[in-house]
Amino acid sequence: MAKRVAERTELLPPLAELFREYGFEAASLALIGERTGLGKGSLYHFFPGGKEEMANAVLDEIDGWFEHEVFRPLREGPDPNRAVAEMLVAVDAYFRSGRRVCLVGALALAETRNRFAERIKAYFADWDRALARALERAGWSPEEAAALSRETLALIQGALVLARALDDPEIFGRLLANLKVRLALGPAQSSSRGQG
Amino acid sequence: MAKRVAERTELLPPLAELFREYGFEAASLALIGERTGLGKGSLYHFFPGGKEEMANAVLDEIDGWFEHEVFRPLREGPDPNRAVAEMLVAVDAYFRSGRRVCLVGALALAETRNRFAERIKAYFADWDRALARALERAGWSPEEAAALSRETLALIQGALVLARALDDPEIFGRLLANLKVRLALGPAQSSSRGQG
DNA sequence: TCAAGATTTTACCGATTGGTACACAGGAGC
DNA sequence: GCTCCTGTGTACCAATCGGTAAAATCTTGA
């Protein structure tokens, strides 16, 4: 048989997609083998730790992507308003305009939540911190920035759930558009409305 | 052995909790037997269709609860603003202030999505229609009502994801409180801000 | 040409999966 | 007492699960 010389890194995208589609438990080794074209032997050659190592590698890659494409620009970008706007663009692209599910969010709800709990927590905590900081730099008060950041993350995750549940990806784009307006309006107009 | 004379309906709550905790696939018959105290024989006596029938029965009950406690008051309640406010109270109670996950939302993201796709879709579509209608009756324009309804559902679902992911149930209550303010403010103040 | 290392195939393992079959227990009506 | 009927417990099934072992194959460098 021909040698495939597969790279570990090029296995990550199909693995990620598989975990997104089926979840951690239901993505069986048989399915993984079928999708990647690799037998168990090869899979365990690249990932001696089995499925768990595969999932962790996928989460590593996701972490890295968001850190580089979203979190860092939010924290360090010279123009916070632009960083926030670009976050929405990146998010829309990443989630394929609602056709793709957030693996981290899905794992948070799934049975395997305990196994990856810390990574899931870190992912959302990082995002939340970075976004809140950008909003503060954009002029929102710390309290407003914190609340709006949480609300933004919740809306993104909820939009993915709804888009999937209603089988209508466009819901995601519409909700993201509303979000963009609210974030772009800035603190000036909204400071008048009381917080509670 | 003593006869338990278990009722089918009294099996639904533990089954629902089990599916919420583990998801459909990972809630094994062994686990179900352990939690309900019933052997396979009894379980298949009440649910000849196996796990799938159990899940459908649970979804039926959830549907019924929301129809009675949330959807119908939204559609037919004499005071739409009060119905919306009471929806938030009911939702907070149902999801145990963020400590409980939405089974329908979790199934929407999970591997089993295709198996229950229509029921999941119907659940959210019913909710969305009922809420949008109440908002219209409360004075929002049809377009605003539709958008706000979607946004509300997304925020609720996303809040559950975040509360679970960050292991902080209080996030749910805080996001629900913000939501309450926005919904209670009514269309008057918000009609000035452009939609896009 | 040949050895060394990397990759892949194949066969196999024990455990667990959802599901079936059936013998058995207990109460209700006669 | 007897017989239904509703539950229940248990043994069993093939299929699949994640994972292991090792032989076989390929690539590479000397």
XYZ file of C-alpha atoms (C1' of nucleotides) in Angstrom:
452
model
C 0.000 0.000 0.000
C 1.100 3.537 -0.696
C 2.413 5.606 2.131
C 0.129 8.444 2.947
C 2.648 10.415 5.021
C -0.172 12.288 6.618
C 0.768 15.204 8.798
C -0.714 15.428 12.223
C -1.747 19.009 11.620
C -3.630 18.220 8.454
C -5.715 15.728 10.359
C -7.007 18.417 12.688
C -9.542 20.065 10.353
C -11.406 16.845 9.529
C -11.224 15.825 13.165
C -12.645 19.167 14.249
C -15.458 18.909 11.756
C -16.216 15.396 12.925
C -16.387 16.417 16.562
C -18.589 19.346 15.601
C -20.958 17.102 13.687
C -21.160 14.181 16.058
C -19.836 15.356 19.386
C -16.991 13.712 21.244
C -18.623 10.450 22.235
C -20.462 9.760 19.026
C -17.446 10.462 16.834
C -16.313 6.850 16.921
C -12.903 5.657 15.853
C -14.585 3.865 12.979
C -16.076 7.132 11.805
C -12.820 8.967 12.298
C -10.973 6.323 10.345
C -13.480 6.505 7.558
C -13.389 10.284 7.338
C -9.623 10.657 7.556
C -8.881 7.613 5.472
C -6.587 6.335 8.200
C -6.748 3.100 10.139
C -6.645 2.863 13.872
C -2.947 2.097 13.770
C -2.153 5.341 12.014
C -4.456 7.330 14.210
C -2.844 5.955 17.329
C 0.542 6.605 15.795
C -0.253 10.327 15.571
C -2.367 10.482 18.701
C -1.082 7.905 21.193
C -3.567 9.230 23.707
C -6.498 8.222 21.525
C -9.651 10.230 21.066
C -8.976 12.423 24.034
C -5.659 13.531 22.580
C -7.364 14.166 19.254
C -9.946 16.373 20.895
C -7.333 18.224 22.877
C -5.298 18.812 19.735
C -8.391 20.179 18.027
C -9.128 22.431 20.989
C -5.525 23.598 20.905
C -5.903 24.618 17.306
C -9.180 26.388 17.960
C -7.639 28.184 20.921
C -4.717 29.238 18.778
C -6.906 30.488 15.967
C -9.111 32.589 18.216
C -6.166 33.882 20.190
C -4.472 35.068 17.034
C -7.483 36.204 15.019
C -9.821 37.505 17.686
C -8.521 37.783 21.230
C -5.206 39.509 20.558
C -6.679 42.107 18.176
C -9.319 42.842 20.793
C -6.729 43.295 23.507
C -4.013 45.053 21.590
C -5.523 46.444 18.400
C -4.948 50.194 18.137
C -8.604 50.890 17.308
C -10.902 49.000 19.702
C -14.057 49.781 17.731
C -12.474 48.370 14.632
C -11.255 45.318 16.538
C -14.801 44.637 17.731
C -16.185 45.034 14.221
C -13.523 42.738 12.841
C -14.306 40.208 15.544
C -17.835 39.964 14.210
C -16.539 39.476 10.684
C -14.107 36.797 11.839
C -16.816 35.060 13.853
C -19.206 35.079 10.921
C -16.546 33.589 8.688
C -15.444 31.032 11.260
C -18.931 29.736 11.890
C -19.675 29.710 8.182
C -22.482 32.205 8.650
C -24.320 29.894 10.988
C -23.804 26.678 9.093
C -21.121 25.558 11.486
C -21.469 24.896 15.168
C -19.153 26.064 17.936
C -17.350 22.970 19.135
C -16.472 24.532 22.462
C -20.063 25.545 23.078
C -21.332 22.142 22.039
C -18.895 20.411 24.371
C -20.020 22.698 27.170
C -23.549 21.338 26.896
C -22.614 17.753 26.135
C -22.006 14.787 28.325
C -18.254 15.250 28.074
C -18.391 18.637 29.696
C -16.365 17.499 32.689
C -13.549 16.094 30.623
C -12.763 19.389 28.925
C -14.299 21.701 31.504
C -11.175 23.738 32.149
C -10.391 24.315 28.504
C -13.965 25.304 27.767
C -13.938 27.693 30.675
C -10.617 29.187 29.595
C -11.818 29.718 26.037
C -14.879 31.724 27.018
C -13.110 33.503 29.853
C -10.358 34.643 27.487
C -12.866 35.826 24.943
C -14.913 37.616 27.566
C -11.902 39.379 29.050
C -10.555 40.452 25.675
C -13.910 41.768 24.481
C -14.703 43.576 27.734
C -11.315 45.239 27.591
C -11.872 46.388 24.012
C -15.268 47.789 24.951
C -13.743 49.649 27.854
C -11.151 51.119 25.573
C -14.000 52.111 23.271
C -15.473 54.223 26.020
C -17.912 51.989 27.866
C -17.792 51.977 31.625
C -16.238 48.853 33.170
C -19.647 47.647 34.312
C -21.280 48.272 30.980
C -18.372 46.710 29.131
C -18.532 43.569 31.263
C -22.283 43.199 30.804
C -22.196 43.901 27.086
C -19.340 41.478 26.562
C -21.199 38.654 28.273
C -24.296 39.503 26.355
C -22.394 39.438 23.087
C -20.903 36.018 23.758
C -24.269 34.661 24.826
C -25.936 36.029 21.747
C -23.342 34.480 19.455
C -23.665 31.084 21.111
C -27.425 31.293 21.227
C -27.559 32.349 17.603
C -25.638 29.209 16.675
C -28.046 27.068 18.677
C -31.059 28.721 17.071
C -29.651 28.589 13.565
C -29.065 24.889 13.987
C -32.331 24.189 15.751
C -34.462 26.053 13.247
C -32.318 24.798 10.392
C -31.977 28.346 9.114
C -28.378 29.594 9.003
C -29.487 33.102 8.080
C -30.748 33.635 11.600
C -27.127 33.782 12.651
C -26.284 36.584 10.240
C -29.334 38.605 11.211
C -28.607 38.375 14.908
C -24.983 39.252 14.268
C -26.089 42.311 12.293
C -28.249 43.546 15.172
C -25.339 42.960 17.500
C -23.066 44.981 15.277
C -25.410 47.950 15.464
C -25.587 47.811 19.232
C -21.846 47.510 19.624
C -21.133 50.234 17.091
C -23.562 52.714 18.636
C -21.138 53.112 21.451
C -21.691 54.071 25.071
C -22.937 57.608 24.380
C -26.519 56.812 23.447
C -26.931 53.949 25.839
C -25.593 55.437 29.051
C -28.976 56.973 29.694
C -30.787 53.697 30.122
C -30.518 52.479 33.675
C -28.892 49.220 34.572
C -31.418 48.138 37.205
C -39.067 -9.098 44.604
C -41.612 -6.423 45.412
C -43.634 -4.984 42.615
C -42.779 -1.358 42.071
C -45.851 -0.502 39.998
C -43.999 2.405 38.516
C -45.930 4.856 36.416
C -44.659 5.809 33.045
C -45.139 9.487 33.757
C -43.108 9.403 36.937
C -40.184 8.020 34.991
C -40.058 11.090 32.771
C -38.412 13.535 35.191
C -35.412 11.314 35.974
C -35.150 10.430 32.295
C -35.178 14.094 31.330
C -32.521 14.909 33.884
C -30.398 12.041 32.633
C -30.629 13.177 29.016
C -29.800 16.689 30.097
C -26.745 15.546 32.000
C -25.362 13.027 29.565
C -27.010 13.676 26.222
C -28.949 11.087 24.293
C -26.126 8.779 23.241
C -24.188 8.782 26.467
C -27.241 8.145 28.619
C -26.833 4.389 28.443
C -29.477 1.887 29.414
C -27.246 0.830 32.284
C -27.222 4.399 33.566
C -30.931 4.761 33.036
C -31.594 1.542 34.887
C -29.404 2.636 37.736
C -31.023 6.061 38.041
C -34.608 4.882 37.745
C -34.084 1.749 39.754
C -35.688 -0.266 36.975
C -34.256 -3.130 34.974
C -34.252 -3.332 31.234
C -37.347 -5.464 31.299
C -39.371 -2.792 33.038
C -37.954 -0.029 30.917
C -38.837 -1.838 27.716
C -42.226 -2.621 29.161
C -42.990 1.092 29.489
C -41.036 2.168 26.428
C -41.138 -0.636 23.844
C -39.334 1.662 21.429
C -36.302 1.840 23.669
C -34.240 4.944 24.237
C -35.729 6.765 21.305
C -39.226 6.393 22.721
C -37.966 7.550 26.106
C -36.473 10.670 24.568
C -39.623 11.370 22.598
C -41.731 10.971 25.715
C -39.463 13.410 27.522
C -39.690 15.873 24.641
C -43.457 15.486 24.702
C -43.551 16.426 28.335
C -41.270 19.398 27.802
C -43.411 20.525 24.889
C -46.504 20.230 27.028
C -45.007 22.150 29.901
C -43.852 25.048 27.757
C -47.080 25.100 25.798
C -49.083 25.389 28.971
C -46.799 27.568 31.062
C -45.200 29.796 28.459
C -46.524 29.641 24.918
C -50.228 29.859 25.615
C -49.973 32.744 28.101
C -47.843 34.590 25.535
C -50.413 34.041 22.811
C -53.594 34.495 24.770
C -52.768 36.261 28.009
C -54.818 39.432 28.421
C -51.755 41.529 29.297
C -48.885 40.822 26.859
C -46.308 42.730 28.891
C -47.181 40.707 31.921
C -47.045 37.491 29.893
C -43.539 38.356 28.711
C -42.420 39.161 32.234
C -43.896 35.926 33.519
C -42.177 34.043 30.734
C -38.846 35.200 32.100
C -39.817 34.106 35.590
C -40.946 30.710 34.321
C -37.774 30.290 32.281
C -35.592 31.188 35.218
C -37.401 28.663 37.371
C -37.393 25.962 34.710
C -33.682 26.214 34.089
C -32.993 26.396 37.799
C -31.420 29.827 37.434
C -28.811 28.527 35.037
C -27.968 25.302 36.808
C -29.990 23.285 34.382
C -29.405 22.929 30.676
C -31.999 23.165 27.920
C -32.402 19.633 26.624
C -33.849 20.811 23.343
C -30.979 23.215 22.773
C -28.430 20.583 23.723
C -29.979 18.081 21.335
C -29.899 20.718 18.602
C -26.118 20.891 18.858
C -25.530 17.211 19.509
C -24.898 14.305 17.255
C -28.483 13.192 17.502
C -29.764 16.388 15.972
C -31.149 14.648 12.910
C -33.150 12.151 14.891
C -35.178 14.801 16.680
C -34.748 17.621 14.192
C -38.419 18.253 13.582
C -39.370 18.329 17.228
C -36.492 20.659 18.033
C -37.506 22.935 15.216
C -41.142 22.921 16.311
C -40.243 23.775 19.892
C -38.274 26.868 19.007
C -40.621 27.886 16.208
C -43.596 27.734 18.596
C -41.775 29.736 21.193
C -40.643 32.303 18.659
C -44.121 32.735 17.191
C -45.766 33.048 20.594
C -43.241 35.589 21.864
C -43.257 37.665 18.682
C -47.018 37.806 18.836
C -46.983 38.966 22.449
C -44.443 41.661 21.601
C -46.605 42.850 18.754
C -49.561 43.036 21.064
C -47.352 45.025 23.419
C -46.875 47.634 20.763
C -43.736 46.668 18.859
C -43.875 46.723 15.097
C -44.035 43.303 13.449
C -40.429 43.625 12.276
C -39.181 44.749 15.658
C -41.184 42.070 17.422
C -39.788 39.347 15.185
C -36.211 40.504 15.661
C -36.548 40.988 19.403
C -38.170 37.600 19.806
C -35.336 35.839 18.031
C -32.831 37.813 20.005
C -34.526 36.868 23.241
C -34.496 33.158 22.453
C -30.873 33.324 21.362
C -29.890 35.150 24.505
C -31.609 32.601 26.714
C -29.957 29.688 24.943
C -26.589 31.411 24.868
C -26.880 32.314 28.524
C -27.354 28.633 29.331
C -24.289 27.740 27.281
C -22.200 30.412 28.964
C -23.412 29.600 32.454
C -22.448 25.991 31.910
C -19.190 26.745 30.151
C -17.988 29.238 32.733
C -19.408 27.114 35.528
C -21.162 30.159 36.907
C -24.954 29.827 37.035
C -25.371 33.454 38.083
C -24.455 34.571 34.595
C -27.829 33.272 33.523
C -29.724 35.406 36.005
C -27.771 38.528 35.135
C -28.371 38.136 31.422
C -32.028 37.438 32.070
C -32.243 40.605 34.154
C -30.797 42.706 31.334
C -33.226 41.077 28.990
C -36.120 41.911 31.249
C -35.164 45.571 31.207
C -34.977 45.665 27.438
C -38.279 43.889 27.001
C -40.023 45.979 29.635
C -38.840 49.294 28.234
C -41.238 48.748 25.393
C -41.134 49.970 21.818
C -41.421 53.687 22.625
C -37.821 54.383 23.575
C -36.315 52.015 21.058
C -38.174 52.977 17.911
C -35.755 55.867 17.404
C -32.686 53.717 16.901
C -32.447 52.619 13.302
C -32.611 49.018 12.330
C -29.807 49.026 9.733
C 22.426 -2.288 -1.001
C 20.983 -2.289 3.349
C 19.668 -1.024 7.805
C 16.719 2.234 10.578
C 12.814 4.693 11.278
C 8.246 6.074 10.079
C 3.817 4.759 8.632
C 0.020 1.448 7.719
C -2.610 -2.828 7.783
C -4.635 -6.431 10.089
C -6.076 -9.175 13.701
C -7.390 -9.124 18.065
C -8.847 -7.812 23.032
C -12.217 -7.147 26.907
C -15.892 -4.122 27.938
C -20.056 -2.064 26.863
C -23.687 -0.892 23.760
C -29.004 -1.234 22.639
C -32.141 -4.703 22.341
C -34.623 -9.463 22.850
C -36.557 -13.583 25.165
C -38.467 -15.567 28.721
C -39.259 -17.212 33.167
C -41.153 -15.436 37.171
C -43.700 -12.434 40.825
C -47.763 -10.302 42.444
C -52.387 -8.368 42.583
C -57.370 -8.378 40.680
C -61.407 -10.747 39.456
C -63.738 -15.004 39.586
C -58.089 -22.177 44.568
C -57.397 -20.490 39.796
C -56.322 -17.589 35.883
C -55.309 -13.286 33.704
C -52.593 -9.285 33.232
C -49.199 -6.138 34.439
C -44.595 -5.665 35.898
C -39.949 -7.356 36.910
C -35.377 -9.809 36.927
C -32.010 -12.174 34.417
C -29.633 -14.376 30.938
C -28.410 -13.667 26.526
C -27.486 -11.667 21.795
C -24.808 -9.565 17.892
C -22.666 -5.284 17.122
C -19.753 -1.863 18.344
C -16.908 0.581 21.478
C -11.856 2.358 22.481
C -7.597 0.516 22.530
C -3.354 -2.837 21.839
C 0.077 -5.679 19.415
C 2.708 -6.839 15.963
C 3.651 -7.977 11.281
C 4.159 -5.778 6.957
C 5.268 -1.979 4.113
C 7.296 2.235 2.715
C 10.871 6.245 2.869
C 15.067 7.846 3.867
C 19.954 8.260 4.550
C 24.273 6.110 4.595
